[in-house]
JSON list of C-alpha atoms in Angstrom, two decimals:
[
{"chain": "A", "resi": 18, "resn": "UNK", "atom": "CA", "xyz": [-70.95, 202.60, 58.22]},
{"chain": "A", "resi": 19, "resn": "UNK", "atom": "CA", "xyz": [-68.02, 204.00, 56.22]},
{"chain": "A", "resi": 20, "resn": "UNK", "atom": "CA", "xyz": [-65.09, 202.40, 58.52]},
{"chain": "A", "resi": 21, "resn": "UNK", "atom": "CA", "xyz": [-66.83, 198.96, 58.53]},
{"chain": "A", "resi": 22, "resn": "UNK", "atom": "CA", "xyz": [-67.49, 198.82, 55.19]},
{"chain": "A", "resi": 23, "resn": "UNK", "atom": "CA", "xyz": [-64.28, 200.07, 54.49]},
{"chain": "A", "resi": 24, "resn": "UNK", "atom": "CA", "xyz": [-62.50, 197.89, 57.48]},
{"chain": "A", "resi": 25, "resn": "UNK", "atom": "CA", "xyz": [-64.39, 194.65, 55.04]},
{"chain": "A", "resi": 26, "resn": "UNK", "atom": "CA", "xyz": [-62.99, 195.98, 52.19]},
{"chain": "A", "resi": 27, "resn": "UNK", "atom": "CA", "xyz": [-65.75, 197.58, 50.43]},
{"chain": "A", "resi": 28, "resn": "UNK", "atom": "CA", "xyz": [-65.22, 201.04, 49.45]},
{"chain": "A", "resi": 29, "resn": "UNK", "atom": "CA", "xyz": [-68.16, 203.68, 50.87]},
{"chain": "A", "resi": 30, "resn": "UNK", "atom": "CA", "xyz": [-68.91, 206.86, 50.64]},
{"chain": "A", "resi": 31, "resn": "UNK", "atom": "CA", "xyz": [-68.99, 209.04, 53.45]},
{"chain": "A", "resi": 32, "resn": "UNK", "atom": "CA", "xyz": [-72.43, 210.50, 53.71]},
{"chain": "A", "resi": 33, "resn": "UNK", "atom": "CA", "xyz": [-75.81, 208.05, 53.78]},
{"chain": "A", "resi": 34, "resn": "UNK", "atom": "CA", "xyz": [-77.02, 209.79, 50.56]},
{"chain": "A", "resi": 35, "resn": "UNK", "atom": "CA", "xyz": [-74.09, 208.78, 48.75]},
{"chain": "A", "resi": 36, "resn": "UNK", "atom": "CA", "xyz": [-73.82, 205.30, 50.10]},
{"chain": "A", "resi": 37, "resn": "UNK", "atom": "CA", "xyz": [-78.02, 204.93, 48.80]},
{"chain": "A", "resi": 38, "resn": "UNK", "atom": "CA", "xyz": [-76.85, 205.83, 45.83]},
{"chain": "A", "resi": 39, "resn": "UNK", "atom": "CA", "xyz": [-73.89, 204.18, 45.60]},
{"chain": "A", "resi": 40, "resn": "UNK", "atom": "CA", "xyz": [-73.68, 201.27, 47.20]},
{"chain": "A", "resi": 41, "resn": "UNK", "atom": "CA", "xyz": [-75.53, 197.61, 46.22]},
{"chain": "A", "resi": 42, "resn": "UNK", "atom": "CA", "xyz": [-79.12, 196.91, 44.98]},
{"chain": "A", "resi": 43, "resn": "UNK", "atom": "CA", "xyz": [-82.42, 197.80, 46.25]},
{"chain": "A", "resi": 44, "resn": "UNK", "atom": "CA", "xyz": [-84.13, 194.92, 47.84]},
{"chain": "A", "resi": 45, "resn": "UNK", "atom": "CA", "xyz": [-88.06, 193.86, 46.47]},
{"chain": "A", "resi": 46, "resn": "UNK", "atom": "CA", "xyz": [-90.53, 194.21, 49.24]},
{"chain": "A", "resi": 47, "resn": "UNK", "atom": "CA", "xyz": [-90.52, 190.29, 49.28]},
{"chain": "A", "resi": 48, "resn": "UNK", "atom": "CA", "xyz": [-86.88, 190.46, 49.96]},
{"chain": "A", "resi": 49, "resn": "UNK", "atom": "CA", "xyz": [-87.59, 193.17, 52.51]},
{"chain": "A", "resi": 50, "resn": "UNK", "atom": "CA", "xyz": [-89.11, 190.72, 54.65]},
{"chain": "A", "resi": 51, "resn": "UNK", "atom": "CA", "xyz": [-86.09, 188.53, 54.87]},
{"chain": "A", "resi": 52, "resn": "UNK", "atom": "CA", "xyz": [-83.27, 190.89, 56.15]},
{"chain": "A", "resi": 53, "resn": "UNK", "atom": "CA", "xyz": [-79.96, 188.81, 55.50]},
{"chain": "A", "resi": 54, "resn": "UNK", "atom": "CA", "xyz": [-76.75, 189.78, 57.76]},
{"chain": "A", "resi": 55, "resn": "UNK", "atom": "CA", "xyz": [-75.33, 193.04, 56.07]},
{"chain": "A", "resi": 56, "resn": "UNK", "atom": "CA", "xyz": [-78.73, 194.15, 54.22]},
{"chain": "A", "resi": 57, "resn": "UNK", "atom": "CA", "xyz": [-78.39, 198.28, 54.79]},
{"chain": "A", "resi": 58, "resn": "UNK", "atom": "CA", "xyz": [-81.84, 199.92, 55.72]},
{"chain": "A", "resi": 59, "resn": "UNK", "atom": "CA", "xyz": [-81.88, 204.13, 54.77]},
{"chain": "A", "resi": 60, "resn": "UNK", "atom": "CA", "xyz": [-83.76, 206.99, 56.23]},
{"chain": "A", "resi": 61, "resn": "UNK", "atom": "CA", "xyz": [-83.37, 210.55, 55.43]},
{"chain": "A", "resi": 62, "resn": "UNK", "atom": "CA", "xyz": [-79.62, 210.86, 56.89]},
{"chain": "A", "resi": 63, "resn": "UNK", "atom": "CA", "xyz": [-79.26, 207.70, 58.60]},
{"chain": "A", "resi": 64, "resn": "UNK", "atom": "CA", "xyz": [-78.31, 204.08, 57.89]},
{"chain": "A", "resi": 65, "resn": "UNK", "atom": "CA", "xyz": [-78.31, 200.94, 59.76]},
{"chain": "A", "resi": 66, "resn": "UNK", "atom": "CA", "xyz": [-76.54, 197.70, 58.67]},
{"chain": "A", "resi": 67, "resn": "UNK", "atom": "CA", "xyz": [-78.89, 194.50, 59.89]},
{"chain": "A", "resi": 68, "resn": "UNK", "atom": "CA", "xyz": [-76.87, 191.89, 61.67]},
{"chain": "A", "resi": 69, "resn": "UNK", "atom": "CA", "xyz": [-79.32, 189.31, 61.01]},
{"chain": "A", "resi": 70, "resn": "UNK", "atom": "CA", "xyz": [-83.10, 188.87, 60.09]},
{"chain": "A", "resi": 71, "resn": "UNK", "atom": "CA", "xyz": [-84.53, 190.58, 62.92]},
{"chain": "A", "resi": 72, "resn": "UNK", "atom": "CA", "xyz": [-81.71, 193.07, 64.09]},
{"chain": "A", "resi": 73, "resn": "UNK", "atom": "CA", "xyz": [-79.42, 195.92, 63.22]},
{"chain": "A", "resi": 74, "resn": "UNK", "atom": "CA", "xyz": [-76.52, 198.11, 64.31]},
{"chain": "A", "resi": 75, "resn": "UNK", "atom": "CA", "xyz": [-76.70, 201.35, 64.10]},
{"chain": "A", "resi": 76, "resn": "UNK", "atom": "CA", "xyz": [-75.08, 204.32, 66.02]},
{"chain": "A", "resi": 77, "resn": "UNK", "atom": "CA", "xyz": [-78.38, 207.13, 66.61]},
{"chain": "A", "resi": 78, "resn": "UNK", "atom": "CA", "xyz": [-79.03, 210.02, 68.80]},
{"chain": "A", "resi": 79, "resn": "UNK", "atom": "CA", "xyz": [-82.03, 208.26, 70.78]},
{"chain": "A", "resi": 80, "resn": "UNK", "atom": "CA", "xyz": [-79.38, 205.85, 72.65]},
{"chain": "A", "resi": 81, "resn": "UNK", "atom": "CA", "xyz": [-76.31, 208.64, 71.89]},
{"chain": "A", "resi": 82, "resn": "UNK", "atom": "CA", "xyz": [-74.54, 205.39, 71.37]},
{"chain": "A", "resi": 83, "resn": "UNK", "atom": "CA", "xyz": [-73.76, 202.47, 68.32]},
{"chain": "A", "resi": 84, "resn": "UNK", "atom": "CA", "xyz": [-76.66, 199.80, 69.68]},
{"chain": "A", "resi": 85, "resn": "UNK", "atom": "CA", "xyz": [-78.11, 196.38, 68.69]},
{"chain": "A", "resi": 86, "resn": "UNK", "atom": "CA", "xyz": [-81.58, 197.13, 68.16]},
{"chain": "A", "resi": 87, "resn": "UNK", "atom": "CA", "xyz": [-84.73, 194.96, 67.22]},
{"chain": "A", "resi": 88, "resn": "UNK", "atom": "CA", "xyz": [-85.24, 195.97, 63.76]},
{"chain": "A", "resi": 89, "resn": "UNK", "atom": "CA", "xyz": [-88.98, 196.14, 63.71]},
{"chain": "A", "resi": 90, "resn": "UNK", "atom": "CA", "xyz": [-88.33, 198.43, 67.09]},
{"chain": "A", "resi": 91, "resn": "UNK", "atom": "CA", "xyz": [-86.17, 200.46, 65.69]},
{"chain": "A", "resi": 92, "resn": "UNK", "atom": "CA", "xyz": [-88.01, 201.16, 62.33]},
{"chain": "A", "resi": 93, "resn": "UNK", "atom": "CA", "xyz": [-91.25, 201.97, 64.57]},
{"chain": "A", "resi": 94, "resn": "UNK", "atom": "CA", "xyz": [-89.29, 204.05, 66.62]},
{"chain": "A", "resi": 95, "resn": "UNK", "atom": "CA", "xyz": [-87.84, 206.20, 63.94]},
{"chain": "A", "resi": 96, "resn": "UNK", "atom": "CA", "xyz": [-91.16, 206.67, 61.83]},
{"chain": "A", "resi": 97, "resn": "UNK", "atom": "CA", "xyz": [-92.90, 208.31, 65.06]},
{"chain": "A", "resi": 98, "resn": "UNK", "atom": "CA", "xyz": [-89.45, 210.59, 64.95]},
{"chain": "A", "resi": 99, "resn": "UNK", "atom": "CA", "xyz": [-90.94, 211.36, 61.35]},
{"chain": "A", "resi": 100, "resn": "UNK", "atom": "CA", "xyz": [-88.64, 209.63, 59.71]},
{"chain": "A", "resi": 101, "resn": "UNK", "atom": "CA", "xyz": [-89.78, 206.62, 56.87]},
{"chain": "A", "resi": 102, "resn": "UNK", "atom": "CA", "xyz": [-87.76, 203.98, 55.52]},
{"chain": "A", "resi": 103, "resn": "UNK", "atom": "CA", "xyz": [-86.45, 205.74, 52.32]},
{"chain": "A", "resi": 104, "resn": "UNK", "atom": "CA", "xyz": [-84.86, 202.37, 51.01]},
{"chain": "A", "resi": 105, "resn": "UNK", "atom": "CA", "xyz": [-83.42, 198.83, 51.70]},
{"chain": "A", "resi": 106, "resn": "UNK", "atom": "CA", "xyz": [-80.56, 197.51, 50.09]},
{"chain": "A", "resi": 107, "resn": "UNK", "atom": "CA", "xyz": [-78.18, 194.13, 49.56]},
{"chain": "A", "resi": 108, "resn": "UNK", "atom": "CA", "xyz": [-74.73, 194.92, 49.05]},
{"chain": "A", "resi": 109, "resn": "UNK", "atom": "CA", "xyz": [-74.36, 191.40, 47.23]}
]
């Protein structure tokens, strides 16, 4: 996350906690609903940047690999890991 953001030139912090805190605005849960390209979804430790409405990029240790992954998928996925959506948020 921090060498694309940075590669767009938007500053980020290296860890996910710090880019939660740091970076953009939390979305509403109606604006949850409506991913837009760039939208950044959080769990504990991890963050995923969404590509479009219905997928994201994200590098994880399930694929060992940076992947396009269904979004819904993915978020299902990861809760069954024990991990929940902490937060969602719009960098504009």
């Amino acid at each position: 996350m921090q060498i694309s953001l940075n590669a767009a030139g938007t500053g980020c912090p290296r860890d996910s906690d710090m880019q939660q805190d740091g970076l953009g605005r939390e979305l509403s849960p109606a604006e949850m609903k409506k991913l837009q390209r760039g939208d950044l979804i959080f769990w504990k430790g991890h963050v995923a940047i969404a590509r479009d409405a219905s997928t994201i990029v994200h590098a994880n240790a399930h694929h060992m690999a940076t992947v396009v992954e269904n979004t819904h998928d993915a978020i299902t996925r990861i809760k069954a890991a024990g991990s929940e959506v902490v937060a969602v948020k719009r960098l504009t």
